[in-house]
Amino acid sequence: MRKFLQLFYILTLFCSSTFCYKILLYNPKFAQSHVTFTGKLADTLAAAGHDVVVYQPELNENITISGSKNKNVRFYIKPKDMDFERGFSIDSLHGNVFEEATFSSNTNMATIFNRIKTGFCERILNDNENFKKLRAEKFDLGITEHFESCGYGVFKKIGLEKYITTYSSSIFPLSVELLGVKSHPSYLPGVMGSTTDQMNFLQRIWNYINYFGESYMIKSMFNSGSEKAIIKHYPEFNMDDAIADSAFYFVNSDEHVDFAQPITHKIIYMSGLGKIQSQPLEKKYTDIFDSAKRGVILFSFGSVAQSSHMSSEMKKAFLEAFSQFPEINFIWKYEKDEDQIAKEYKNVFTGKWLPQNDILDHPKLLAFISHGGMNSVMEGAAKGVPMICIPLFADQKRNSLMLQRRGMAIKLEKTHLTKEKIVETIKEIINNQKYSKNAKLISRMIAAKPTKAEERVVKYAEFAAQF
């Protein structure tokens, strides 16, 4: 027993002096997918034995999760400022996501983002009570997401000089340029572009023009608002320099799925972090699979876009299209049970919430109809499921095109959804075996990568903290 205690003491001492770092993650409740992404980072680092602290200012009243599940993660919370933040939700900025976005609506959204982020960051930087406690922690490393960039100001407030920048989607041209690599719109599609990396001459011209508009939009939505607030405290602060000074830039994408592009050693792909082990499906779902003669198709637009907000014409187009496939059952994430939208359709089953991870693992799943959000895209790719992507806003069009370029998905435009087009697309995705074959190939490549996402995150974070 005495020898065991001596060994335990030695191991503890070794851990505390060599491997265990104190790491701060800035994870504001701004948008749920971003909170979840940063929460997985926190859990991964905590599971590796590090002392992980999350500073979490509250903004979006619809977000009820902290993002982290590891009980060893500690939190410092800044409660909502009700006068400023009452009624805010990230989805309200997008308006009706099922309608076509215009230049005017995009510009208006960027302006609102800018204003909200300035006010939000100003309130955060005056959180002196929490900053006093955070400063006393003496962190070895900070981690903040580019999307909500007030984290750089938080780090300055507490004297934290070593940090990593993250982004919960694919890296975009502006970030690559800030890290020292020239962007090439002649062959790299933009974040909200409408082409793959295989462009004709006119598409290259449009992509080049679009590059400047996107750069303005991203700076307005991601950087400008927070930068204004930080400059009030630190007049010399420059957001571009702060991002460029990051030790590393973690991106929630996979190099086997994303478009190929020049990068630096600072850019680390880490999609697949916190993979959840699939669980057996409840009986109501196994019954759906068992009763389907050919198989099942999953239909979900994620956590932000709600199918119940679709126009009646769009809902009807999907339902009538689904009815053309009596040998296939459709599981549809639909948020209002009281609508009883599928009561006249024997092969359509709805639910406010679905065990998506478990459904995607079922061998009788034929395809996944999705909005093209990065989490869903990466989940579908990892599971080897052919996809029909209907992008709604932001980076979803680019995400959808990534999968289409790899031959495992078909992209549909939300403004051209008719019964006939949906039927045609479903027939193509289930009858042409190339989609299933390519999806399974991508899945095997992701699974066989020499280093897993968790290992990359831990090793690069430890390196940044040490040096």
Coordinates of C-alpha atoms in Angstrom, one line a residue:
M1 CA 0.0 0.0 0.0
R2 CA 2.8 2.4 0.9
K3 CA 4.6 1.7 -2.4
F4 CA 1.3 2.4 -4.3
L5 CA 0.9 5.7 -2.5
Q6 CA 4.5 6.6 -3.3
L7 CA 3.9 5.7 -7.0
F8 CA 0.7 7.8 -7.1
Y9 CA 2.5 10.8 -5.6
I10 CA 5.3 10.5 -8.2
L11 CA 2.8 10.3 -11.1
T12 CA 0.8 13.2 -9.7
L13 CA 3.9 15.3 -9.4
F14 CA 5.0 14.4 -12.9
C15 CA 1.6 15.3 -14.3
S16 CA 1.4 18.6 -12.6
S17 CA 4.9 19.7 -13.6
T18 CA 5.0 18.3 -17.2
F19 CA 1.7 17.5 -18.8
C20 CA -1.1 19.3 -16.9
Y21 CA -1.8 22.9 -18.0
K22 CA -4.4 25.4 -16.9
I23 CA -6.4 26.3 -19.9
L24 CA -9.2 29.0 -20.3
L25 CA -11.8 28.7 -23.0
Y26 CA -14.0 31.6 -24.0
N27 CA -17.4 30.1 -24.8
P28 CA -20.2 32.7 -24.9
K29 CA -23.9 31.6 -25.3
F30 CA -24.2 33.3 -28.7
A31 CA -25.1 30.4 -31.0
Q32 CA -25.8 26.8 -30.0
S33 CA -23.6 25.1 -32.6
H34 CA -20.7 27.2 -31.6
V35 CA -21.3 26.6 -27.9
T36 CA -21.4 22.8 -28.5
F37 CA -18.2 23.0 -30.6
T38 CA -16.2 24.8 -27.9
G39 CA -17.7 22.6 -25.2
K40 CA -16.2 19.6 -27.0
L41 CA -12.8 21.2 -27.0
A42 CA -13.1 21.8 -23.2
D43 CA -14.2 18.2 -22.6
T44 CA -11.4 16.8 -24.7
L45 CA -8.7 18.8 -22.8
A46 CA -10.2 18.0 -19.4
A47 CA -10.3 14.3 -20.3
A48 CA -6.6 14.6 -21.1
G49 CA -6.0 15.7 -17.5
H50 CA -5.7 19.4 -17.9
D51 CA -7.3 22.0 -15.6
V52 CA -9.9 23.5 -17.8
V53 CA -11.9 26.6 -17.1
V54 CA -14.7 28.0 -19.3
Y55 CA -15.6 31.7 -19.2
Q56 CA -19.2 31.9 -20.4
P57 CA -21.1 35.2 -20.8
E58 CA -24.8 34.6 -21.5
L59 CA -26.6 36.2 -24.4
N60 CA -29.0 33.9 -26.3
E61 CA -31.9 33.0 -24.1
N62 CA -32.7 29.9 -26.2
I63 CA -29.4 28.2 -25.3
T64 CA -29.9 26.1 -22.2
I65 CA -26.7 24.0 -22.5
S66 CA -23.2 24.8 -21.3
G67 CA -21.6 22.9 -24.2
S68 CA -19.5 20.8 -21.8
K69 CA -20.3 17.4 -20.3
N70 CA -17.1 16.7 -18.4
K71 CA -17.7 17.2 -14.7
N72 CA -14.1 18.4 -14.2
V73 CA -14.6 21.5 -16.4
R74 CA -15.0 24.6 -14.2
F75 CA -17.2 27.6 -15.2
Y76 CA -17.2 31.4 -14.6
I77 CA -20.5 32.7 -15.7
K78 CA -21.5 36.3 -16.7
P79 CA -25.3 36.5 -16.4
K80 CA -27.3 38.1 -19.1
D81 CA -27.8 41.9 -19.1
M82 CA -31.6 41.8 -19.4
D83 CA -31.9 45.5 -20.6
F84 CA -29.6 44.9 -23.6
E85 CA -30.0 41.2 -24.3
R86 CA -33.7 40.5 -23.7
G87 CA -35.2 38.4 -26.5
F88 CA -32.0 37.9 -28.5
S89 CA -31.6 34.7 -30.5
I90 CA -29.1 34.1 -33.3
D91 CA -31.8 32.6 -35.5
S92 CA -33.7 35.9 -35.4
L93 CA -30.9 37.6 -37.3
H94 CA -31.4 35.4 -40.3
G95 CA -35.1 36.1 -40.7
N96 CA -37.0 33.4 -42.6
V97 CA -34.1 31.1 -43.6
F98 CA -36.4 29.3 -46.1
E99 CA -36.7 32.5 -48.2
E100 CA -34.0 33.6 -50.7
A101 CA -31.4 36.0 -49.1
T102 CA -30.8 39.3 -50.9
F103 CA -27.9 41.7 -50.9
S104 CA -30.0 44.0 -48.7
S105 CA -30.9 41.3 -46.2
N106 CA -27.3 40.2 -45.9
T107 CA -26.1 43.8 -45.4
N108 CA -28.8 44.4 -42.8
M109 CA -27.8 41.2 -41.0
A110 CA -24.1 42.2 -40.9
T111 CA -25.1 45.7 -39.5
I112 CA -27.2 44.1 -36.7
F113 CA -24.4 41.6 -35.9
N114 CA -21.9 44.5 -35.7
R115 CA -24.1 46.5 -33.3
I116 CA -25.0 43.5 -31.1
K117 CA -21.4 42.3 -30.8
T118 CA -20.1 45.8 -29.9
G119 CA -22.7 46.1 -27.0
F120 CA -22.1 42.5 -25.9
C121 CA -18.3 42.9 -25.9
E122 CA -18.5 46.2 -24.0
R123 CA -20.5 44.5 -21.2
I124 CA -18.1 41.6 -21.1
L125 CA -15.0 43.8 -20.8
N126 CA -16.5 45.5 -17.8
D127 CA -17.0 42.2 -16.0
N128 CA -14.3 43.1 -13.5
E129 CA -15.4 40.7 -10.8
N130 CA -14.9 37.6 -12.9
F131 CA -11.7 39.1 -14.5
K132 CA -10.1 39.4 -11.0
K133 CA -10.8 35.7 -10.4
L134 CA -9.6 34.7 -13.9
R135 CA -6.4 36.7 -13.5
A136 CA -5.6 35.0 -10.3
E137 CA -5.9 31.6 -12.0
K138 CA -2.7 32.3 -14.0
F139 CA -3.6 30.4 -17.1
D140 CA -1.1 28.8 -19.4
L141 CA -3.2 29.0 -22.5
G142 CA -6.4 30.5 -23.8
I143 CA -8.8 29.3 -26.6
T144 CA -11.3 31.5 -28.3
E145 CA -13.4 31.2 -31.5
H146 CA -13.0 33.6 -34.3
F147 CA -16.8 33.9 -34.7
E148 CA -17.3 35.7 -31.4
S149 CA -14.0 37.5 -31.2
C150 CA -14.4 39.4 -27.9
G151 CA -12.3 36.6 -26.4
Y152 CA -9.1 38.4 -27.5
G153 CA -10.1 41.3 -25.4
V154 CA -10.8 39.0 -22.4
F155 CA -7.3 37.6 -22.8
K156 CA -5.8 41.1 -22.7
K157 CA -7.8 41.9 -19.7
I158 CA -6.4 39.0 -17.7
G159 CA -2.9 39.2 -19.1
L160 CA -3.1 35.9 -21.1
E161 CA -0.6 36.0 -24.0
K162 CA -0.7 32.5 -25.3
Y163 CA -3.8 31.4 -27.2
I164 CA -5.3 29.4 -29.9
T165 CA -8.0 30.6 -32.3
T166 CA -10.8 28.2 -33.4
Y167 CA -13.6 28.2 -35.9
S168 CA -16.6 25.8 -35.9
S169 CA -16.7 25.4 -39.6
S170 CA -14.3 25.4 -42.6
I171 CA -11.6 28.0 -42.6
F172 CA -12.5 30.9 -44.9
P173 CA -10.2 32.9 -47.2
L174 CA -9.8 35.9 -44.9
S175 CA -8.4 33.8 -42.0
V176 CA -6.0 32.1 -44.3
E177 CA -4.7 35.5 -45.5
L178 CA -4.3 36.7 -41.9
L179 CA -2.2 33.6 -41.2
G180 CA 0.2 34.5 -44.1
V181 CA -1.2 32.5 -47.0
K182 CA -2.5 34.3 -50.1
S183 CA -6.1 33.4 -51.0
H184 CA -6.8 32.3 -54.6
P185 CA -10.4 33.0 -55.7
S186 CA -9.5 31.7 -59.1
Y187 CA -9.9 28.1 -57.7
L188 CA -11.0 28.4 -54.1
P189 CA -14.7 28.9 -53.7
G190 CA -15.9 31.4 -51.2
V191 CA -17.7 30.8 -47.9
M192 CA -21.1 31.6 -49.4
G193 CA -20.2 30.8 -53.0
S194 CA -22.2 28.7 -55.4
T195 CA -19.5 26.7 -57.1
T196 CA -17.0 24.0 -56.3
D197 CA -13.2 24.3 -57.0
Q198 CA -14.0 23.3 -60.6
M199 CA -15.0 26.6 -62.1
N200 CA -15.4 27.8 -65.7
F201 CA -14.2 31.3 -66.7
L202 CA -17.3 33.2 -65.8
Q203 CA -17.6 31.4 -62.5
R204 CA -14.0 32.4 -61.6
I205 CA -14.8 36.0 -62.4
W206 CA -17.9 35.9 -60.2
N207 CA -16.0 34.1 -57.4
Y208 CA -13.3 36.8 -57.5
I209 CA -15.9 39.6 -57.2
N210 CA -17.8 37.7 -54.5
Y211 CA -14.5 37.4 -52.5
F212 CA -14.5 41.1 -51.7
G213 CA -18.1 41.2 -50.7
E214 CA -17.6 38.1 -48.4
S215 CA -14.5 39.6 -46.8
Y216 CA -16.5 42.7 -45.9
M217 CA -19.4 40.7 -44.6
I218 CA -17.2 38.4 -42.5
K219 CA -15.2 41.3 -41.0
S220 CA -18.4 43.1 -40.1
M221 CA -20.0 40.0 -38.6
F222 CA -17.0 38.5 -36.9
N223 CA -14.5 41.2 -36.1
S224 CA -15.6 44.8 -36.3
G225 CA -18.1 44.9 -33.5
S226 CA -15.8 43.3 -30.9
E227 CA -12.8 45.3 -32.2
K228 CA -14.6 48.6 -31.5
A229 CA -15.3 47.5 -27.9
I230 CA -11.8 46.3 -27.3
I231 CA -10.2 49.5 -28.7
K232 CA -12.0 51.5 -26.0
H233 CA -9.9 49.7 -23.4
Y234 CA -6.7 49.1 -25.6
P235 CA -6.4 51.8 -28.3
E236 CA -3.5 50.0 -29.9
F237 CA -5.5 46.8 -30.4
N238 CA -5.8 45.4 -33.9
M239 CA -8.1 42.3 -34.5
D240 CA -6.2 41.1 -37.6
D241 CA -2.9 41.1 -35.6
A242 CA -4.5 39.3 -32.7
I243 CA -5.7 36.5 -35.0
A244 CA -2.3 36.3 -36.8
D245 CA -0.6 36.0 -33.4
S246 CA -2.5 32.8 -32.5
A247 CA -0.3 29.8 -31.8
F248 CA -2.6 27.7 -33.9
Y249 CA -6.0 27.9 -35.7
F250 CA -8.3 24.9 -35.2
V251 CA -10.9 24.3 -37.8
N252 CA -14.0 22.0 -37.6
S253 CA -13.5 20.5 -41.0
D254 CA -11.8 17.4 -42.4
E255 CA -9.1 17.5 -45.0
H256 CA -10.5 14.6 -46.9
V257 CA -13.9 16.3 -47.3
D258 CA -13.0 20.0 -47.6
F259 CA -11.7 21.7 -50.7
A260 CA -7.9 21.5 -51.1
Q261 CA -6.1 24.7 -50.4
P262 CA -2.7 26.1 -49.4
I263 CA -2.4 26.3 -45.6
T264 CA 0.2 27.0 -42.9
H265 CA 1.3 24.7 -40.1
K266 CA -0.8 26.8 -37.8
I267 CA -4.1 25.5 -39.4
I268 CA -5.2 22.2 -37.7
Y269 CA -8.1 20.2 -39.0
M270 CA -10.0 18.6 -36.1
S271 CA -13.4 17.5 -37.3
G272 CA -14.9 14.6 -35.5
L273 CA -14.1 15.8 -32.0
G274 CA -16.1 14.2 -29.2
K275 CA -17.6 11.5 -31.3
I276 CA -20.6 9.9 -29.5
Q277 CA -20.9 6.2 -29.4
S278 CA -24.2 5.1 -31.0
Q279 CA -26.8 3.7 -28.7
P280 CA -29.6 1.2 -29.6
L281 CA -32.7 2.9 -31.0
E282 CA -35.9 3.0 -29.1
K283 CA -38.7 0.6 -30.2
K284 CA -40.6 3.3 -32.1
Y285 CA -37.6 3.9 -34.3
T286 CA -36.7 0.2 -34.8
D287 CA -40.3 -0.3 -35.8
I288 CA -40.0 2.4 -38.5
F289 CA -36.8 0.7 -39.9
D290 CA -38.3 -2.8 -39.7
S291 CA -41.5 -1.8 -41.5
A292 CA -39.6 -0.2 -44.4
K293 CA -39.2 -2.7 -47.2
R294 CA -36.3 -0.9 -48.9
G295 CA -35.0 1.4 -46.1
V296 CA -35.3 4.8 -44.4
I297 CA -34.4 8.4 -45.2
L298 CA -33.7 10.9 -42.4
F299 CA -34.8 14.5 -42.9
S300 CA -33.5 17.2 -40.5
F301 CA -32.6 20.9 -40.7
G302 CA -30.6 20.9 -37.5
S303 CA -31.1 23.0 -34.3
V304 CA -31.6 26.5 -35.8
A305 CA -33.8 26.1 -38.8
Q306 CA -37.2 24.7 -38.0
S307 CA -39.2 22.8 -40.6
S308 CA -42.4 24.1 -39.1
H309 CA -41.4 27.6 -40.4
M310 CA -41.5 26.3 -44.0
S311 CA -44.2 27.7 -46.3
S312 CA -47.2 25.4 -46.8
E313 CA -46.2 24.9 -50.4
M314 CA -42.7 23.7 -49.5
K315 CA -44.1 21.3 -46.9
K316 CA -46.6 19.9 -49.4
A317 CA -43.8 19.4 -52.0
F318 CA -41.8 17.3 -49.6
L319 CA -44.9 15.3 -48.4
E320 CA -46.1 14.5 -51.9
A321 CA -42.6 13.6 -53.0
F322 CA -42.2 11.2 -50.1
S323 CA -45.5 9.6 -50.9
Q324 CA -44.1 8.5 -54.2
F325 CA -41.8 6.0 -52.4
P326 CA -44.1 3.6 -50.5
E327 CA -41.2 1.2 -49.9
I328 CA -39.2 3.8 -48.0
N329 CA -40.0 5.3 -44.6
F330 CA -39.1 9.0 -43.9
I331 CA -38.2 10.2 -40.4
W332 CA -38.7 14.0 -40.3
K333 CA -37.5 16.3 -37.6
Y334 CA -40.6 18.5 -37.3
E335 CA -41.0 20.8 -34.3
K336 CA -44.8 21.1 -33.9
D337 CA -46.7 17.9 -33.1
E338 CA -50.0 19.8 -33.1
D339 CA -49.7 20.4 -36.8
Q340 CA -50.1 16.7 -37.4
I341 CA -48.5 17.3 -40.8
A342 CA -48.0 13.7 -41.7
K343 CA -51.3 12.2 -40.5
E344 CA -52.3 11.4 -44.1
Y345 CA -49.0 9.9 -45.1
K346 CA -48.3 6.4 -43.9
N347 CA -44.6 6.4 -44.6
V348 CA -43.7 9.8 -42.9
F349 CA -42.9 9.9 -39.2
T350 CA -42.2 13.1 -37.4
G351 CA -40.6 14.1 -34.1
K352 CA -39.6 17.3 -32.3
W353 CA -36.2 15.7 -31.5
L354 CA -34.5 12.8 -33.1
P355 CA -31.6 10.6 -32.0
Q356 CA -29.7 11.6 -35.2
N357 CA -26.4 10.0 -34.3
D358 CA -28.0 6.6 -33.7
I359 CA -30.3 6.8 -36.8
L360 CA -27.3 7.6 -39.0
D361 CA -25.6 4.4 -37.8
H362 CA -28.5 2.1 -38.8
P363 CA -27.6 -0.2 -41.8
K364 CA -31.0 0.4 -43.4
L365 CA -30.6 4.1 -43.7
L366 CA -30.5 5.1 -47.3
A367 CA -29.8 8.8 -47.2
F368 CA -29.8 12.0 -45.1
I369 CA -31.7 15.1 -46.2
S370 CA -30.0 18.0 -44.4
H371 CA -29.5 21.8 -44.5
G372 CA -25.7 21.4 -44.9
G373 CA -24.7 22.7 -41.4
M374 CA -21.1 21.8 -40.7
N375 CA -21.9 19.4 -37.8
S376 CA -24.5 17.5 -39.9
V377 CA -22.1 17.4 -42.9
M378 CA -19.2 16.1 -40.9
E379 CA -21.5 13.6 -39.1
G380 CA -22.9 12.3 -42.4
A381 CA -19.4 12.0 -43.9
A382 CA -18.0 10.1 -40.9
K383 CA -21.0 7.7 -41.0
G384 CA -20.7 7.1 -44.7
V385 CA -24.3 8.2 -45.5
P386 CA -25.2 9.7 -48.9
M387 CA -26.8 13.1 -48.5
I388 CA -29.2 15.5 -50.1
C389 CA -28.2 19.0 -49.0
I390 CA -30.6 22.0 -49.1
P391 CA -28.4 24.9 -47.8
L392 CA -30.4 27.7 -46.1
F393 CA -27.8 30.4 -45.0
A394 CA -24.2 31.2 -44.1
D395 CA -21.6 28.6 -45.0
Q396 CA -24.1 25.8 -45.7
K397 CA -23.9 26.2 -49.5
R398 CA -20.1 25.7 -49.4
N399 CA -20.5 22.8 -47.1
S400 CA -23.0 21.1 -49.4
L401 CA -20.7 21.7 -52.4
M402 CA -17.8 20.0 -50.6
L403 CA -19.8 16.8 -50.3
Q404 CA -21.1 17.1 -53.9
R405 CA -17.5 17.6 -55.1
R406 CA -16.6 14.3 -53.3
G407 CA -19.5 12.5 -55.1
M408 CA -21.4 11.6 -51.9
A409 CA -24.2 14.3 -52.1
I410 CA -26.6 16.2 -54.3
K411 CA -27.2 19.9 -53.6
L412 CA -30.7 21.3 -54.0
E413 CA -31.6 25.0 -54.1
K414 CA -34.2 26.0 -51.5
T415 CA -35.8 28.4 -54.0
H416 CA -36.4 25.6 -56.5
L417 CA -38.0 22.9 -54.4
T418 CA -40.9 21.2 -56.2
K419 CA -42.4 17.8 -55.8
E420 CA -40.9 16.7 -59.2
K421 CA -37.4 18.0 -58.3
I422 CA -37.4 16.3 -54.9
V423 CA -38.6 13.0 -56.4
E424 CA -35.9 13.1 -59.1
T425 CA -33.2 13.8 -56.5
I426 CA -34.3 11.0 -54.2
K427 CA -34.3 8.5 -57.1
E428 CA -30.8 9.6 -58.1
I429 CA -29.4 9.3 -54.6
I430 CA -30.8 5.9 -53.8
N431 CA -30.5 4.3 -57.2
N432 CA -27.1 5.5 -58.3
Q433 CA -24.6 3.5 -56.2
K434 CA -21.8 6.0 -56.7
Y435 CA -23.1 8.1 -53.9
S436 CA -23.1 5.3 -51.4
K437 CA -19.8 4.0 -52.6
N438 CA -18.1 7.4 -52.3
A439 CA -19.7 8.1 -48.9
K440 CA -18.4 4.8 -47.5
L441 CA -14.9 5.6 -49.0
I442 CA -14.8 9.0 -47.3
S443 CA -16.0 7.4 -44.0
R444 CA -13.2 4.8 -44.1
M445 CA -10.6 7.5 -44.9
I446 CA -11.8 9.6 -41.9
A447 CA -11.7 6.6 -39.6
A448 CA -8.2 5.5 -40.8
K449 CA -6.5 8.9 -40.3
P450 CA -3.1 8.5 -38.6
T451 CA -4.0 10.9 -35.8
K452 CA -7.5 11.3 -34.4
A453 CA -9.1 14.7 -33.7
E454 CA -8.7 14.3 -29.9
E455 CA -5.0 13.6 -30.2
R456 CA -4.4 16.6 -32.4
V457 CA -6.3 19.0 -30.1
V458 CA -4.5 17.8 -27.0
K459 CA -1.0 17.7 -28.5
Y460 CA -1.2 21.1 -30.2
A461 CA -2.7 22.7 -27.1
E462 CA 0.0 21.3 -24.9
F463 CA 2.7 22.5 -27.4
A464 CA 1.1 26.0 -27.4
A465 CA 1.0 26.1 -23.6
Q466 CA 4.6 25.0 -23.3
F467 CA 6.1 27.3 -25.8

